[in-house]
mmCIF file of C-alpha atoms in Angstrom:
data_model
loop_
_atom_site.group_PDB
_atom_site.id
_atom_site.type_symbol
_atom_site.label_atom_id
_atom_site.label_comp_id
_atom_site.label_asym_id
_atom_site.label_seq_id
_atom_site.Cartn_x
_atom_site.Cartn_y
_atom_site.Cartn_z
ATOM 1 C CA SER A 36 0.023 0.006 -0.005
ATOM 2 C CA GLN A 37 1.047 3.548 -0.536
ATOM 3 C CA THR A 38 2.214 5.888 2.259
ATOM 4 C CA ILE A 39 2.942 9.539 2.159
ATOM 5 C CA HIS A 40 5.201 11.333 4.634
ATOM 6 C CA GLN A 41 5.721 15.002 5.411
ATOM 7 C CA TRP A 42 8.103 16.726 7.712
ATOM 8 C CA PRO A 43 8.376 18.621 9.804
ATOM 9 C CA ALA A 44 4.914 18.420 11.451
ATOM 10 C CA THR A 45 5.151 21.929 12.794
ATOM 11 C CA LEU A 46 7.484 24.774 12.083
ATOM 12 C CA VAL A 47 7.882 28.258 13.454
ATOM 13 C CA GLN A 48 10.079 30.545 11.332
ATOM 14 C CA PRO A 49 10.865 34.297 11.448
ATOM 15 C CA VAL A 50 9.991 36.587 8.570
ATOM 16 C CA GLY A 51 12.719 36.607 5.975
ATOM 17 C CA SER A 52 14.089 33.194 6.809
ATOM 18 C CA PRO A 53 14.241 30.338 4.231
ATOM 19 C CA LEU A 54 11.882 27.376 4.126
ATOM 20 C CA SER A 55 12.127 23.776 3.063
ATOM 21 C CA LEU A 56 9.311 21.310 3.488
ATOM 22 C CA GLU A 57 9.729 17.721 2.336
ATOM 23 C CA CYS A 58 7.290 15.137 1.165
ATOM 24 C CA THR A 59 8.028 11.530 0.181
ATOM 25 C CA VAL A 60 5.778 8.808 -1.119
ATOM 26 C CA GLU A 61 6.290 5.017 -0.701
ATOM 27 C CA GLY A 62 4.695 2.137 -2.485
ATOM 28 C CA THR A 63 4.149 3.613 -5.891
ATOM 29 C CA SER A 64 6.146 4.870 -8.878
ATOM 30 C CA ASN A 65 5.752 7.926 -11.068
ATOM 31 C CA PRO A 66 3.001 9.445 -9.000
ATOM 32 C CA ASN A 67 1.447 12.880 -9.554
ATOM 33 C CA LEU A 68 2.558 15.074 -6.625
ATOM 34 C CA TYR A 69 0.820 18.123 -5.193
ATOM 35 C CA TRP A 70 1.438 20.919 -2.718
ATOM 36 C CA TYR A 71 -1.695 22.597 -1.258
ATOM 37 C CA ARG A 72 -2.062 25.306 1.308
ATOM 38 C CA GLN A 73 -4.975 25.586 3.733
ATOM 39 C CA ALA A 74 -5.867 28.704 5.662
ATOM 40 C CA ALA A 75 -7.530 28.399 9.067
ATOM 41 C CA GLY A 76 -9.814 25.394 8.612
ATOM 42 C CA ARG A 77 -10.945 26.419 5.146
ATOM 43 C CA GLY A 78 -10.678 24.960 1.688
ATOM 44 C CA LEU A 79 -7.398 23.967 0.034
ATOM 45 C CA GLN A 80 -5.518 26.039 -2.526
ATOM 46 C CA LEU A 81 -3.356 24.189 -5.042
ATOM 47 C CA LEU A 82 0.197 25.676 -5.101
ATOM 48 C CA PHE A 83 2.157 23.263 -7.320
ATOM 49 C CA TYR A 84 1.801 19.941 -9.044
ATOM 50 C CA SER A 85 4.233 17.635 -10.744
ATOM 51 C CA VAL A 86 3.685 14.822 -13.171
ATOM 52 C CA GLY A 87 7.350 13.688 -13.215
ATOM 53 C CA ILE A 88 10.923 14.441 -12.085
ATOM 54 C CA GLY A 89 11.880 18.020 -12.750
ATOM 55 C CA GLN A 90 8.390 18.833 -13.989
ATOM 56 C CA ILE A 91 6.650 21.512 -11.915
ATOM 57 C CA SER A 92 3.552 23.473 -12.664
ATOM 58 C CA SER A 93 2.738 26.507 -10.551
ATOM 59 C CA GLU A 94 -0.887 27.416 -9.973
ATOM 60 C CA VAL A 95 -0.437 30.612 -7.890
ATOM 61 C CA PRO A 96 2.289 33.222 -8.229
ATOM 62 C CA GLN A 97 4.067 33.769 -4.932
ATOM 63 C CA ASN A 98 7.427 33.613 -3.256
ATOM 64 C CA LEU A 99 7.270 29.868 -2.957
ATOM 65 C CA SER A 100 8.868 27.340 -5.288
ATOM 66 C CA ALA A 101 8.802 23.553 -5.611
ATOM 67 C CA SER A 102 11.234 20.906 -6.813
ATOM 68 C CA ARG A 103 11.025 17.229 -7.555
ATOM 69 C CA PRO A 104 14.584 15.903 -7.439
ATOM 70 C CA GLN A 105 13.454 12.254 -7.322
ATOM 71 C CA ASP A 106 10.471 10.377 -8.511
ATOM 72 C CA ARG A 107 8.860 10.131 -5.085
ATOM 73 C CA GLN A 108 10.172 13.296 -3.475
ATOM 74 C CA PHE A 109 8.612 16.702 -3.593
ATOM 75 C CA ILE A 110 10.032 19.783 -1.844
ATOM 76 C CA LEU A 111 8.431 23.164 -1.107
ATOM 77 C CA SER A 112 10.850 26.042 -0.628
ATOM 78 C CA SER A 113 11.120 29.705 -0.104
ATOM 79 C CA LYS A 114 14.126 31.968 0.064
ATOM 80 C CA LYS A 115 12.468 34.612 2.295
ATOM 81 C CA LEU A 116 9.245 33.895 4.207
ATOM 82 C CA LEU A 117 6.459 36.365 4.533
ATOM 83 C CA LEU A 118 3.883 36.628 7.317
ATOM 84 C CA SER A 119 1.203 35.669 4.780
ATOM 85 C CA ASP A 120 2.985 32.360 4.211
ATOM 86 C CA SER A 121 1.660 31.006 7.468
ATOM 87 C CA GLY A 122 -0.784 28.122 7.024
ATOM 88 C CA PHE A 123 -1.209 24.365 6.918
ATOM 89 C CA TYR A 124 0.737 22.885 3.996
ATOM 90 C CA LEU A 125 -0.395 19.584 2.578
ATOM 91 C CA CYS A 126 1.341 17.286 0.158
ATOM 92 C CA ALA A 127 -0.657 14.855 -1.862
ATOM 93 C CA TRP A 128 -0.087 12.111 -4.422
ATOM 94 C CA SER A 129 -2.225 10.442 -7.043
ATOM 95 C CA SER A 130 -2.040 8.028 -9.908
ATOM 96 C CA PRO A 131 -2.136 9.796 -13.256
ATOM 97 C CA ARG A 132 -6.017 9.780 -13.364
ATOM 98 C CA GLY A 133 -6.654 9.320 -9.676
ATOM 99 C CA THR A 134 -7.885 11.350 -6.762
ATOM 100 C CA PRO A 135 -5.278 12.979 -4.457
ATOM 101 C CA ASP A 136 -4.401 11.162 -1.227
ATOM 102 C CA PHE A 137 -3.087 13.566 1.364
ATOM 103 C CA GLY A 138 -0.183 13.521 3.795
ATOM 104 C CA PRO A 139 -0.447 14.522 7.437
ATOM 105 C CA GLY A 140 0.463 18.209 6.770
ATOM 106 C CA THR A 141 2.930 20.781 8.121
ATOM 107 C CA ARG A 142 1.752 23.693 10.281
ATOM 108 C CA LEU A 143 3.913 26.686 9.371
ATOM 109 C CA THR A 144 3.809 29.797 11.554
ATOM 110 C CA VAL A 145 5.804 32.791 10.327
ATOM 111 C CA THR A 146 6.500 35.285 13.165
ATOM 112 C CA THR B 158 -11.182 29.805 -11.338
ATOM 113 C CA GLN B 159 -14.067 27.432 -10.629
ATOM 114 C CA LEU B 160 -15.689 28.113 -7.261
ATOM 115 C CA LEU B 161 -17.373 25.574 -5.071
ATOM 116 C CA GLU B 162 -19.543 27.082 -2.320
ATOM 117 C CA GLN B 163 -20.456 24.930 0.624
ATOM 118 C CA SER B 164 -23.346 25.521 3.038
ATOM 119 C CA PRO B 165 -23.713 25.861 5.825
ATOM 120 C CA GLN B 166 -20.290 27.062 6.763
ATOM 121 C CA PHE B 167 -20.724 25.912 10.343
ATOM 122 C CA LEU B 168 -23.186 23.354 11.763
ATOM 123 C CA SER B 169 -23.672 22.243 15.330
ATOM 124 C CA ILE B 170 -26.184 19.529 16.068
ATOM 125 C CA GLN B 171 -27.127 17.043 18.802
ATOM 126 C CA GLU B 172 -26.021 13.400 18.561
ATOM 127 C CA GLY B 173 -28.731 11.341 16.783
ATOM 128 C CA GLU B 174 -29.969 14.212 14.532
ATOM 129 C CA ASN B 175 -29.863 14.160 10.797
ATOM 130 C CA LEU B 176 -28.052 16.818 8.650
ATOM 131 C CA THR B 177 -27.382 17.782 5.030
ATOM 132 C CA VAL B 178 -24.436 19.688 3.709
ATOM 133 C CA TYR B 179 -24.449 21.245 0.272
ATOM 134 C CA CYS B 180 -21.815 21.919 -2.374
ATOM 135 C CA ASN B 181 -22.742 24.138 -5.266
ATOM 136 C CA SER B 182 -21.055 25.563 -8.288
ATOM 137 C CA SER B 183 -21.828 27.226 -11.580
ATOM 138 C CA SER B 184 -19.288 24.927 -13.235
ATOM 139 C CA VAL B 185 -19.672 21.378 -14.502
ATOM 140 C CA PHE B 186 -17.238 18.811 -13.064
ATOM 141 C CA SER B 187 -16.245 15.430 -14.485
ATOM 142 C CA SER B 188 -16.305 14.042 -10.913
ATOM 143 C CA LEU B 189 -16.733 15.292 -7.431
ATOM 144 C CA GLN B 190 -15.100 14.135 -4.208
ATOM 145 C CA TRP B 191 -16.014 14.553 -0.561
ATOM 146 C CA TYR B 192 -13.286 14.572 2.172
ATOM 147 C CA ARG B 193 -13.401 14.783 5.901
ATOM 148 C CA GLN B 194 -10.599 16.439 7.823
ATOM 149 C CA GLU B 195 -9.716 16.248 11.519
ATOM 150 C CA PRO B 196 -7.902 19.200 13.146
ATOM 151 C CA GLY B 197 -4.156 19.047 12.399
ATOM 152 C CA GLU B 198 -4.472 16.194 9.870
ATOM 153 C CA GLY B 199 -4.795 15.911 6.150
ATOM 154 C CA PRO B 200 -8.175 15.384 4.446
ATOM 155 C CA VAL B 201 -9.330 11.814 4.070
ATOM 156 C CA LEU B 202 -11.297 10.778 1.002
ATOM 157 C CA LEU B 203 -14.857 9.628 1.740
ATOM 158 C CA VAL B 204 -16.265 9.187 -1.747
ATOM 159 C CA THR B 205 -15.987 9.992 -5.448
ATOM 160 C CA VAL B 206 -19.132 10.485 -7.596
ATOM 161 C CA VAL B 207 -18.811 10.647 -11.394
ATOM 162 C CA THR B 208 -22.277 10.333 -12.945
ATOM 163 C CA GLY B 209 -24.969 12.977 -12.900
ATOM 164 C CA GLY B 210 -27.774 11.899 -10.504
ATOM 165 C CA GLU B 211 -25.590 9.308 -8.877
ATOM 166 C CA VAL B 212 -26.268 8.399 -5.250
ATOM 167 C CA LYS B 213 -23.663 6.602 -3.128
ATOM 168 C CA LYS B 214 -24.208 5.276 0.469
ATOM 169 C CA LEU B 215 -21.425 4.794 3.003
ATOM 170 C CA LYS B 216 -23.039 3.500 6.128
ATOM 171 C CA ARG B 217 -24.924 6.478 7.559
ATOM 172 C CA LEU B 218 -23.650 8.861 4.862
ATOM 173 C CA THR B 219 -25.437 9.472 1.618
ATOM 174 C CA PHE B 220 -23.855 11.339 -1.201
ATOM 175 C CA GLN B 221 -25.669 12.650 -4.287
ATOM 176 C CA PHE B 222 -24.239 14.228 -7.435
ATOM 177 C CA GLY B 223 -26.577 16.656 -9.211
ATOM 178 C CA ASP B 224 -28.020 15.725 -12.524
ATOM 179 C CA ALA B 225 -26.106 18.539 -14.253
ATOM 180 C CA ARG B 226 -22.883 17.634 -12.319
ATOM 181 C CA LYS B 227 -22.616 21.115 -10.833
ATOM 182 C CA ASP B 228 -23.635 20.348 -7.325
ATOM 183 C CA SER B 229 -23.633 17.674 -4.623
ATOM 184 C CA SER B 230 -25.001 17.001 -1.197
ATOM 185 C CA LEU B 231 -23.928 14.926 1.766
ATOM 186 C CA HIS B 232 -26.604 13.616 4.152
ATOM 187 C CA ILE B 233 -25.733 12.085 7.530
ATOM 188 C CA THR B 234 -28.349 10.062 9.364
ATOM 189 C CA ALA B 235 -28.198 9.819 13.135
ATOM 190 C CA ALA B 236 -25.030 11.798 13.619
ATOM 191 C CA GLN B 237 -22.450 10.560 16.000
ATOM 192 C CA THR B 238 -19.709 12.490 17.827
ATOM 193 C CA GLY B 239 -17.173 10.705 15.600
ATOM 194 C CA ASP B 240 -18.658 12.569 12.597
ATOM 195 C CA THR B 241 -17.341 15.845 13.973
ATOM 196 C CA GLY B 242 -14.820 17.450 11.470
ATOM 197 C CA LEU B 243 -14.391 19.659 8.445
ATOM 198 C CA TYR B 244 -16.180 18.368 5.353
ATOM 199 C CA LEU B 245 -14.738 19.440 2.050
ATOM 200 C CA CYS B 246 -16.126 18.843 -1.403
ATOM 201 C CA ALA B 247 -13.770 19.026 -4.417
ATOM 202 C CA GLY B 248 -14.619 19.041 -8.101
ATOM 203 C CA SER B 249 -12.462 17.731 -10.832
ATOM 204 C CA ALA B 250 -12.331 19.473 -14.223
ATOM 205 C CA GLY B 251 -9.641 17.365 -15.672
ATOM 206 C CA ALA B 252 -6.203 15.857 -14.989
ATOM 207 C CA ASN B 253 -4.292 17.517 -12.082
ATOM 208 C CA ASN B 254 -7.095 20.051 -11.593
ATOM 209 C CA LEU B 255 -9.084 19.676 -8.352
ATOM 210 C CA PHE B 256 -10.992 22.669 -6.966
ATOM 211 C CA PHE B 257 -11.865 22.552 -3.305
ATOM 212 C CA GLY B 258 -14.967 23.984 -1.692
ATOM 213 C CA THR B 259 -15.022 26.403 1.193
ATOM 214 C CA GLY B 260 -15.729 23.707 3.729
ATOM 215 C CA THR B 261 -18.397 22.925 6.340
ATOM 216 C CA ARG B 262 -17.281 22.535 9.987
ATOM 217 C CA LEU B 263 -19.620 20.058 11.724
ATOM 218 C CA THR B 264 -19.753 19.665 15.434
ATOM 219 C CA VAL B 265 -21.863 16.833 16.929
ATOM 220 C CA ILE B 266 -22.676 17.388 20.567
ATOM 221 C CA PRO B 267 -23.118 14.378 22.829
#
């Protein structure tokens, strides 16, 4: 069966500091990978998705970036965090035509 | 951007009562998903509906997809405290394109 991991679970970072969130998937190959952000118990906003190594599509212009250095690894980064970057970040995977299955999430607080 | 509006936004009911949550859009979706999310965790998929007019039952939960594939409802019979959570609908308009609703936060009071 497939398993998706995210770390860290929680993170508190000062404004202007860099960010790196990591997501890995086990038990599947060539998954579609996604980064979503959720604000305060509301709906999810798609930030990035990837259909393969090195292939990243951005849905929302912002100071975040994503990379996929390996087939089952997806990284969300920022060079300088803003207060507005605070939120709950969720990684998800799916088969090419499947429905996203979500990881446990990372709670980011920018102070 | 395709918007999915959910209603009500918040719902608080007594254990044993019935409830219905709605998900509406002006856009047509190829499929629609319902998720439940606990605080501090990722959403968990409950069901996917793909055919207009489709009804799916999952124990005490009944999901319906509108005939025009623009809206959906979730009905819970005899709510239990374990049903408490954030319910999210999400519409698919194609590959890699899933639009999430605004969410309904349900609290079931014992």
